[in-house]
Amino acid sequence: MTRRLAWLDALRGVGATAVLVEHLNYHFLDGLRPRWMNLGIYGVLVFFLVSGYIIPASLERRGEVKAFWISRLFRLYPLYLLVIVITLALAPLLPLRGDADFFAHLTMLMEVTGSAGLVEPMWTLSYEMVFYLLVTGLFVAGVHRRSGLFALAFAALASLVAFTMPREGHLLDGPWAPLVVLAVVAAGLGCVLYGSRSLRTAGGVALAVLAVALIWIGSRETWQGAMILSVMFTGTAIYRWQHGQSSGLWPVAGVATLIVVVPFLKPVTFNGLTNLATMGLAAATFALLFALRERALPRVLAWLGLVSYSVYLVHVPLLKLALLVLGDTRLLPWPVQLALALALFALILGASWLTYRFVELPAQRYGRRLVSRSAGGGGELPRPLDARTVSS
């Protein structure tokens, strides 16, 4: 891997490790879990910043929406579908979550269509997919470079909604919502990928409108969905500033101001200082690795970044299986808890390397071959760098 991209993988490695430790901490050595911040949310925010930084750049570098979506599908779906199959096979041992919808899982939009993910961490994939739909629509409409304005707009929306429309629970509910969303996504992408210029524009607008609508009425809390998009567009704004595509970092300063002020004004909704500390630490981590991007970084962080998507999807089923055997581990002496936690940590990393090596890599290579054929042999896309996360 080139040093130019190693810092991004290092960030993903940090995020994946934070998420894994957070979930292990609930069952092993809970007293060591930090209460002043949330490691799981910290990992989520780091991954969303990385995704916002690199995903629009990946689309624009190729300049071809079809190549972008081929790479996305072959990056995300093979392991995702495998984990779903494994989860269904384990249903006699590990009961499935209630209200998990088939059509919502086809689009990965479970979290914003009133459905539960078969595996809890899948909720972040919904916001990733919303971001992809929105970025595609903006790219087709030719307004994709205004990332700073979008970052500020979604941060302002999050702040406004938190005060004027505090709510919990989906407004989208019932079996019809995932099916309608699936139909709109399929029609919109069909127009963008295969339609005439006017149909491409109409399809792109439909996808962008759908993305915003899903955030507005599909998120459990509108402010949370809007803030996630704001964080991702902040990553994009940093990329544009770095590459001379914008005049400064004023949008980042504006988003940071809103993020800092609102938790103090509405501490109940935002969990006050805990959320503020978590967001601040995620931003500081991104800034530190960004500053060190030209330097050699520990290989272990880059390796953790490579397997981070597998860690994200695989660790929860493995952890549940282990707890099924071990019972309530919190009752065990602390040295035993520590030994079991370290063993599970190693087991999860080993399993994640196997799924990366034998599921993710072959699928990515096949996707690149399809992209090359579709472009008439015009080269390969850079290796995808995503933000795949979980949250507690």
Short mmCIF file of C-alpha atoms in Angstrom, two decimals:
data_model
loop_
_atom_site.label_atom_id
_atom_site.label_comp_id
_atom_site.label_asym_id
_atom_site.label_seq_id
_atom_site.Cartn_x
_atom_site.Cartn_y
_atom_site.Cartn_z
CA MET A 1 0.00 0.00 0.00
CA THR A 2 1.26 3.51 -0.77
CA ARG A 3 2.01 5.86 2.11
CA ARG A 4 -0.51 8.25 0.56
CA LEU A 5 -3.35 5.87 1.49
CA ALA A 6 -1.86 4.20 4.57
CA TRP A 7 -3.13 6.90 6.94
CA LEU A 8 -6.71 6.19 5.87
CA ASP A 9 -6.33 2.49 6.57
CA ALA A 10 -4.70 3.39 9.89
CA LEU A 11 -7.78 5.43 10.77
CA ARG A 12 -10.04 2.53 9.89
CA GLY A 13 -7.86 0.28 12.03
CA VAL A 14 -8.24 2.62 15.00
CA GLY A 15 -12.01 2.78 14.48
CA ALA A 16 -12.42 -0.98 14.16
CA THR A 17 -10.36 -1.64 17.28
CA ALA A 18 -12.34 0.93 19.28
CA VAL A 19 -15.64 -0.66 18.28
CA LEU A 20 -14.46 -4.18 19.06
CA VAL A 21 -13.07 -3.18 22.47
CA GLU A 22 -16.31 -1.35 23.31
CA HIS A 23 -18.43 -4.43 22.65
CA LEU A 24 -16.04 -6.74 24.46
CA ASN A 25 -16.03 -4.35 27.43
CA TYR A 26 -19.74 -4.84 28.03
CA HIS A 27 -19.05 -8.47 28.93
CA PHE A 28 -15.42 -8.46 30.09
CA LEU A 29 -13.88 -6.03 32.58
CA ASP A 30 -16.83 -3.64 32.34
CA GLY A 31 -15.30 -1.50 35.06
CA LEU A 32 -12.54 -0.47 32.65
CA ARG A 33 -15.00 0.84 30.04
CA PRO A 34 -14.67 4.64 29.84
CA ARG A 35 -17.83 6.46 30.91
CA TRP A 36 -16.69 9.91 29.85
CA MET A 37 -16.91 8.93 26.15
CA ASN A 38 -18.33 6.12 24.01
CA LEU A 39 -15.72 4.03 22.20
CA GLY A 40 -18.29 2.56 19.79
CA ILE A 41 -19.62 5.94 18.68
CA TYR A 42 -16.03 7.19 18.48
CA GLY A 43 -15.26 4.39 16.01
CA VAL A 44 -18.41 5.19 14.04
CA LEU A 45 -17.47 8.85 13.68
CA VAL A 46 -13.90 8.05 12.62
CA PHE A 47 -15.21 5.72 9.92
CA PHE A 48 -17.80 8.22 8.70
CA LEU A 49 -15.12 10.91 8.39
CA VAL A 50 -12.94 8.53 6.35
CA SER A 51 -15.88 7.54 4.16
CA GLY A 52 -16.80 11.17 3.54
CA TYR A 53 -13.19 11.95 2.66
CA ILE A 54 -12.67 9.17 0.12
CA ILE A 55 -16.03 8.07 -1.36
CA PRO A 56 -16.86 11.22 -3.41
CA ALA A 57 -13.22 11.34 -4.54
CA SER A 58 -13.51 7.75 -5.77
CA LEU A 59 -16.59 8.63 -7.81
CA GLU A 60 -15.10 11.81 -9.25
CA ARG A 61 -11.73 10.27 -10.09
CA ARG A 62 -13.38 7.73 -12.36
CA GLY A 63 -16.04 10.17 -13.52
CA GLU A 64 -18.36 7.25 -14.17
CA VAL A 65 -21.33 6.41 -11.94
CA LYS A 66 -21.61 2.84 -13.23
CA ALA A 67 -18.02 2.02 -12.27
CA PHE A 68 -18.58 3.55 -8.84
CA TRP A 69 -21.64 1.41 -8.13
CA ILE A 70 -20.04 -1.78 -9.42
CA SER A 71 -17.12 -1.23 -7.03
CA ARG A 72 -19.48 -0.45 -4.15
CA LEU A 73 -21.65 -3.52 -4.68
CA PHE A 74 -18.71 -5.91 -4.91
CA ARG A 75 -17.06 -4.23 -1.93
CA LEU A 76 -20.06 -4.44 0.38
CA TYR A 77 -22.48 -7.18 -0.57
CA PRO A 78 -20.51 -10.47 -0.69
CA LEU A 79 -19.50 -10.44 2.99
CA TYR A 80 -22.79 -8.80 3.98
CA LEU A 81 -24.80 -11.61 2.33
CA LEU A 82 -22.53 -14.28 3.83
CA VAL A 83 -23.07 -12.90 7.34
CA ILE A 84 -26.84 -12.82 6.74
CA VAL A 85 -26.79 -16.49 5.66
CA ILE A 86 -24.70 -17.44 8.71
CA THR A 87 -27.02 -15.48 11.00
CA LEU A 88 -30.08 -17.25 9.58
CA ALA A 89 -28.36 -20.63 9.95
CA LEU A 90 -27.64 -19.86 13.61
CA ALA A 91 -31.24 -18.84 14.32
CA PRO A 92 -31.97 -21.99 16.40
CA LEU A 93 -29.13 -20.96 18.75
CA LEU A 94 -29.25 -17.18 18.46
CA PRO A 95 -32.83 -15.91 17.97
CA LEU A 96 -33.27 -13.39 15.17
CA ARG A 97 -34.14 -9.79 15.86
CA GLY A 98 -37.78 -8.93 15.47
CA ASP A 99 -39.01 -6.62 12.54
CA ALA A 100 -36.11 -7.46 10.21
CA ASP A 101 -37.45 -6.91 6.68
CA PHE A 102 -36.23 -8.77 3.57
CA PHE A 103 -36.62 -5.84 1.15
CA ALA A 104 -34.89 -3.44 3.56
CA HIS A 105 -31.88 -5.75 3.64
CA LEU A 106 -31.71 -5.79 -0.16
CA THR A 107 -30.96 -2.07 -0.18
CA MET A 108 -29.10 -2.00 3.18
CA LEU A 109 -31.51 0.78 4.18
CA MET A 110 -32.89 -1.01 7.24
CA GLU A 111 -32.21 1.77 9.73
CA VAL A 112 -34.11 4.41 7.72
CA THR A 113 -37.10 2.30 6.64
CA GLY A 114 -38.36 1.14 10.03
CA SER A 115 -36.61 -2.24 9.95
CA ALA A 116 -34.03 -3.86 12.21
CA GLY A 117 -30.80 -5.27 10.86
CA LEU A 118 -30.33 -9.00 11.29
CA VAL A 119 -26.98 -8.14 12.87
CA GLU A 120 -27.05 -5.05 15.09
CA PRO A 121 -24.02 -3.25 13.61
CA MET A 122 -25.66 -3.14 10.19
CA TRP A 123 -27.41 0.09 11.14
CA THR A 124 -24.45 2.19 9.99
CA LEU A 125 -24.56 0.63 6.53
CA SER A 126 -27.92 2.37 6.04
CA TYR A 127 -26.34 5.80 6.44
CA GLU A 128 -23.48 4.79 4.18
CA MET A 129 -26.00 3.84 1.50
CA VAL A 130 -27.95 7.08 1.99
CA PHE A 131 -24.67 8.96 1.48
CA TYR A 132 -23.95 7.02 -1.72
CA LEU A 133 -27.42 7.82 -3.09
CA LEU A 134 -27.06 11.50 -2.23
CA VAL A 135 -23.53 11.80 -3.64
CA THR A 136 -24.67 10.08 -6.85
CA GLY A 137 -27.55 12.52 -7.25
CA LEU A 138 -25.31 15.52 -6.59
CA PHE A 139 -22.70 14.23 -9.05
CA VAL A 140 -25.26 13.74 -11.83
CA ALA A 141 -26.70 17.21 -11.17
CA GLY A 142 -23.21 18.76 -11.29
CA VAL A 143 -23.34 20.32 -7.78
CA HIS A 144 -21.17 17.74 -6.01
CA ARG A 145 -18.27 20.12 -5.30
CA ARG A 146 -20.27 22.24 -2.83
CA SER A 147 -19.43 19.86 0.00
CA GLY A 148 -18.82 22.60 2.57
CA LEU A 149 -22.29 24.02 2.08
CA PHE A 150 -23.86 20.57 2.40
CA ALA A 151 -21.87 19.92 5.59
CA LEU A 152 -23.11 23.16 7.12
CA ALA A 153 -26.68 22.64 5.89
CA PHE A 154 -27.00 19.19 7.47
CA ALA A 155 -25.35 20.37 10.70
CA ALA A 156 -27.82 23.27 10.84
CA LEU A 157 -30.69 20.87 10.12
CA ALA A 158 -29.54 18.58 12.92
CA SER A 159 -29.36 21.48 15.35
CA LEU A 160 -32.72 22.93 14.34
CA VAL A 161 -34.56 19.61 14.43
CA ALA A 162 -33.11 18.71 17.83
CA PHE A 163 -34.88 21.73 19.30
CA THR A 164 -38.07 21.91 17.25
CA MET A 165 -38.88 18.25 16.48
CA PRO A 166 -37.44 16.06 19.24
CA ARG A 167 -38.69 12.53 18.66
CA GLU A 168 -37.64 8.93 18.86
CA GLY A 169 -38.84 6.17 16.54
CA HIS A 170 -39.36 5.88 12.80
CA LEU A 171 -42.10 7.78 10.97
CA LEU A 172 -41.65 5.26 8.17
CA ASP A 173 -43.17 2.02 9.37
CA GLY A 174 -44.93 -1.03 8.05
CA PRO A 175 -44.01 -3.55 5.34
CA TRP A 176 -44.71 -1.13 2.50
CA ALA A 177 -41.86 1.32 3.26
CA PRO A 178 -38.86 -0.92 2.41
CA LEU A 179 -40.60 -2.13 -0.76
CA VAL A 180 -41.39 1.40 -1.98
CA VAL A 181 -37.84 2.54 -1.20
CA LEU A 182 -36.42 -0.46 -3.07
CA ALA A 183 -38.54 0.44 -6.11
CA VAL A 184 -37.42 4.09 -6.06
CA VAL A 185 -33.73 3.13 -5.66
CA ALA A 186 -33.95 0.61 -8.52
CA ALA A 187 -35.75 3.07 -10.82
CA GLY A 188 -33.45 5.97 -9.94
CA LEU A 189 -30.25 3.99 -10.42
CA GLY A 190 -31.62 2.47 -13.61
CA CYS A 191 -32.18 5.95 -15.05
CA VAL A 192 -28.77 7.20 -13.87
CA LEU A 193 -26.86 4.20 -15.21
CA TYR A 194 -28.70 3.50 -18.47
CA GLY A 195 -30.96 6.43 -19.32
CA SER A 196 -30.64 9.40 -21.63
CA ARG A 197 -29.29 12.69 -20.33
CA SER A 198 -32.72 13.89 -19.19
CA LEU A 199 -33.47 10.54 -17.55
CA ARG A 200 -30.07 10.57 -15.85
CA THR A 201 -30.82 13.97 -14.36
CA ALA A 202 -34.31 12.91 -13.27
CA GLY A 203 -32.95 9.70 -11.73
CA GLY A 204 -30.22 11.59 -9.89
CA VAL A 205 -32.69 14.11 -8.49
CA ALA A 206 -34.97 11.25 -7.38
CA LEU A 207 -32.09 9.55 -5.54
CA ALA A 208 -31.03 12.78 -3.81
CA VAL A 209 -34.60 13.58 -2.76
CA LEU A 210 -35.05 10.04 -1.49
CA ALA A 211 -31.83 10.26 0.54
CA VAL A 212 -32.91 13.49 2.26
CA ALA A 213 -36.43 12.13 2.82
CA LEU A 214 -35.06 8.98 4.44
CA ILE A 215 -32.97 11.10 6.80
CA TRP A 216 -35.93 13.36 7.60
CA ILE A 217 -38.65 10.78 8.21
CA GLY A 218 -36.77 7.48 8.32
CA SER A 219 -34.13 8.03 11.01
CA ARG A 220 -35.03 7.14 14.57
CA GLU A 221 -34.05 10.72 15.37
CA THR A 222 -33.83 13.19 12.50
CA TRP A 223 -31.03 15.18 14.15
CA GLN A 224 -28.86 12.06 14.33
CA GLY A 225 -29.23 11.19 10.63
CA ALA A 226 -28.58 14.79 9.60
CA MET A 227 -25.53 15.02 11.85
CA ILE A 228 -24.09 11.82 10.35
CA LEU A 229 -24.39 13.28 6.85
CA SER A 230 -22.83 16.51 8.11
CA VAL A 231 -19.84 14.58 9.48
CA MET A 232 -19.42 12.74 6.18
CA PHE A 233 -19.58 15.92 4.10
CA THR A 234 -17.08 17.46 6.52
CA GLY A 235 -14.67 14.70 5.48
CA THR A 236 -15.36 15.60 1.84
CA ALA A 237 -14.77 19.29 2.55
CA ILE A 238 -11.35 18.45 4.04
CA TYR A 239 -10.48 16.47 0.90
CA ARG A 240 -11.46 19.40 -1.33
CA TRP A 241 -9.43 21.87 0.74
CA GLN A 242 -6.40 19.57 0.66
CA HIS A 243 -6.58 19.26 -3.13
CA GLY A 244 -7.20 22.96 -3.82
CA GLN A 245 -10.86 22.52 -4.77
CA SER A 246 -12.13 24.96 -2.12
CA SER A 247 -10.95 28.21 -0.60
CA GLY A 248 -10.56 27.13 3.01
CA LEU A 249 -11.74 25.12 5.99
CA TRP A 250 -14.49 27.53 7.05
CA PRO A 251 -17.22 24.87 6.61
CA VAL A 252 -15.35 22.59 9.00
CA ALA A 253 -15.16 25.41 11.54
CA GLY A 254 -18.89 26.07 11.12
CA VAL A 255 -19.83 22.42 11.61
CA ALA A 256 -17.54 22.19 14.64
CA THR A 257 -19.21 25.24 16.18
CA LEU A 258 -22.66 23.74 15.84
CA ILE A 259 -21.50 20.40 17.22
CA VAL A 260 -19.88 22.10 20.22
CA VAL A 261 -22.71 24.51 21.05
CA VAL A 262 -25.76 22.27 20.74
CA PRO A 263 -24.86 19.61 23.35
CA PHE A 264 -24.54 22.35 25.98
CA LEU A 265 -27.88 23.87 25.06
CA LYS A 266 -29.76 20.57 24.89
CA PRO A 267 -27.86 18.11 27.06
CA VAL A 268 -30.68 15.57 27.46
CA THR A 269 -31.01 14.90 23.76
CA PHE A 270 -27.28 14.78 23.11
CA ASN A 271 -26.02 13.12 26.33
CA GLY A 272 -24.13 16.35 26.99
CA LEU A 273 -20.43 16.17 27.64
CA THR A 274 -20.13 12.45 26.83
CA ASN A 275 -21.15 12.98 23.21
CA LEU A 276 -19.08 16.13 22.97
CA ALA A 277 -15.97 14.34 24.23
CA THR A 278 -16.60 11.45 21.84
CA MET A 279 -16.99 13.72 18.81
CA GLY A 280 -13.99 15.81 19.81
CA LEU A 281 -11.76 12.75 20.17
CA ALA A 282 -12.87 11.39 16.78
CA ALA A 283 -12.10 14.74 15.13
CA ALA A 284 -8.72 14.93 16.88
CA THR A 285 -7.84 11.38 15.74
CA PHE A 286 -8.67 12.23 12.13
CA ALA A 287 -6.69 15.48 12.35
CA LEU A 288 -3.65 13.72 13.85
CA LEU A 289 -3.50 10.98 11.20
CA PHE A 290 -4.14 13.57 8.48
CA ALA A 291 -1.14 15.55 9.76
CA LEU A 292 0.96 12.35 9.69
CA ARG A 293 -0.21 11.25 6.25
CA GLU A 294 3.23 11.63 4.67
CA ARG A 295 4.97 9.59 7.37
CA ALA A 296 5.34 5.86 7.83
CA LEU A 297 2.72 4.48 10.24
CA PRO A 298 2.61 1.23 12.22
CA ARG A 299 1.81 -1.65 9.87
CA VAL A 300 -0.55 -3.16 12.41
CA LEU A 301 -2.90 -0.18 12.05
CA ALA A 302 -2.95 -0.50 8.27
CA TRP A 303 -3.60 -4.25 8.60
CA LEU A 304 -6.47 -3.61 11.01
CA GLY A 305 -7.86 -1.16 8.46
CA LEU A 306 -7.82 -3.82 5.75
CA VAL A 307 -9.87 -6.25 7.84
CA SER A 308 -12.07 -3.58 9.46
CA TYR A 309 -15.19 -4.37 7.40
CA SER A 310 -14.89 -8.04 8.35
CA VAL A 311 -14.35 -7.09 11.99
CA TYR A 312 -17.45 -4.91 11.76
CA LEU A 313 -19.76 -7.64 10.46
CA VAL A 314 -18.23 -10.76 11.96
CA HIS A 315 -17.48 -9.83 15.56
CA VAL A 316 -21.01 -9.61 16.94
CA PRO A 317 -22.16 -13.11 15.86
CA LEU A 318 -18.89 -14.57 17.15
CA LEU A 319 -19.23 -12.71 20.43
CA LYS A 320 -22.81 -13.92 20.87
CA LEU A 321 -21.79 -17.51 20.20
CA ALA A 322 -18.99 -17.24 22.76
CA LEU A 323 -21.32 -15.80 25.39
CA LEU A 324 -23.81 -18.59 24.70
CA VAL A 325 -21.10 -21.02 25.79
CA LEU A 326 -19.51 -18.95 28.56
CA GLY A 327 -22.62 -17.51 30.21
CA ASP A 328 -22.39 -14.32 32.28
CA THR A 329 -18.67 -13.61 32.09
CA ARG A 330 -18.96 -10.60 34.38
CA LEU A 331 -19.22 -12.98 37.35
CA LEU A 332 -15.79 -14.47 36.66
CA PRO A 333 -12.57 -13.28 38.37
CA TRP A 334 -10.94 -10.40 36.52
CA PRO A 335 -7.84 -12.37 35.39
CA VAL A 336 -10.13 -14.94 33.77
CA GLN A 337 -12.15 -12.17 32.13
CA LEU A 338 -8.97 -10.60 30.77
CA ALA A 339 -7.71 -13.92 29.38
CA LEU A 340 -11.06 -14.68 27.74
CA ALA A 341 -11.30 -11.16 26.27
CA LEU A 342 -7.81 -11.41 24.76
CA ALA A 343 -8.58 -14.86 23.35
CA LEU A 344 -11.83 -13.60 21.77
CA PHE A 345 -10.04 -10.53 20.41
CA ALA A 346 -7.50 -12.78 18.69
CA LEU A 347 -10.19 -15.18 17.46
CA ILE A 348 -12.23 -12.35 15.93
CA LEU A 349 -9.19 -10.85 14.20
CA GLY A 350 -8.23 -14.27 12.84
CA ALA A 351 -11.73 -14.94 11.52
CA SER A 352 -11.85 -11.44 10.03
CA TRP A 353 -8.57 -12.02 8.19
CA LEU A 354 -10.02 -15.24 6.72
CA THR A 355 -13.19 -13.55 5.49
CA TYR A 356 -11.14 -10.67 4.12
CA ARG A 357 -8.75 -13.04 2.34
CA PHE A 358 -11.31 -15.47 0.93
CA VAL A 359 -14.49 -13.37 0.56
CA GLU A 360 -13.71 -9.67 0.36
CA LEU A 361 -10.55 -9.73 -1.78
CA PRO A 362 -11.86 -12.11 -4.50
CA ALA A 363 -15.08 -10.11 -4.75
CA GLN A 364 -13.20 -6.81 -5.02
CA ARG A 365 -10.94 -8.21 -7.73
CA TYR A 366 -13.91 -9.46 -9.71
CA GLY A 367 -15.58 -6.08 -9.35
CA ARG A 368 -12.49 -4.36 -10.71
CA ARG A 369 -12.45 -6.70 -13.70
CA LEU A 370 -16.06 -5.79 -14.42
CA VAL A 371 -15.19 -2.10 -14.15
CA SER A 372 -12.29 -2.54 -16.57
CA ARG A 373 -14.49 -4.39 -19.09
CA SER A 374 -17.20 -1.79 -18.80
CA ALA A 375 -14.62 0.95 -19.43
CA GLY A 376 -13.08 -0.91 -22.36
CA GLY A 377 -9.93 -1.82 -20.45
CA GLY A 378 -9.35 1.73 -19.29
CA GLY A 379 -7.61 0.84 -16.05
CA GLU A 380 -8.68 0.05 -12.51
CA LEU A 381 -10.31 1.97 -9.75
CA PRO A 382 -8.14 2.58 -6.70
CA ARG A 383 -8.71 0.08 -3.91
CA PRO A 384 -11.93 1.12 -2.17
CA LEU A 385 -11.62 2.66 1.26
CA ASP A 386 -14.86 2.57 3.22
CA ALA A 387 -16.14 3.37 6.64
CA ARG A 388 -17.64 0.20 8.05
CA THR A 389 -18.57 0.51 11.64
CA VAL A 390 -20.67 -0.59 14.50
CA SER A 391 -22.08 1.22 17.44
CA SER A 392 -23.13 0.11 20.85
#
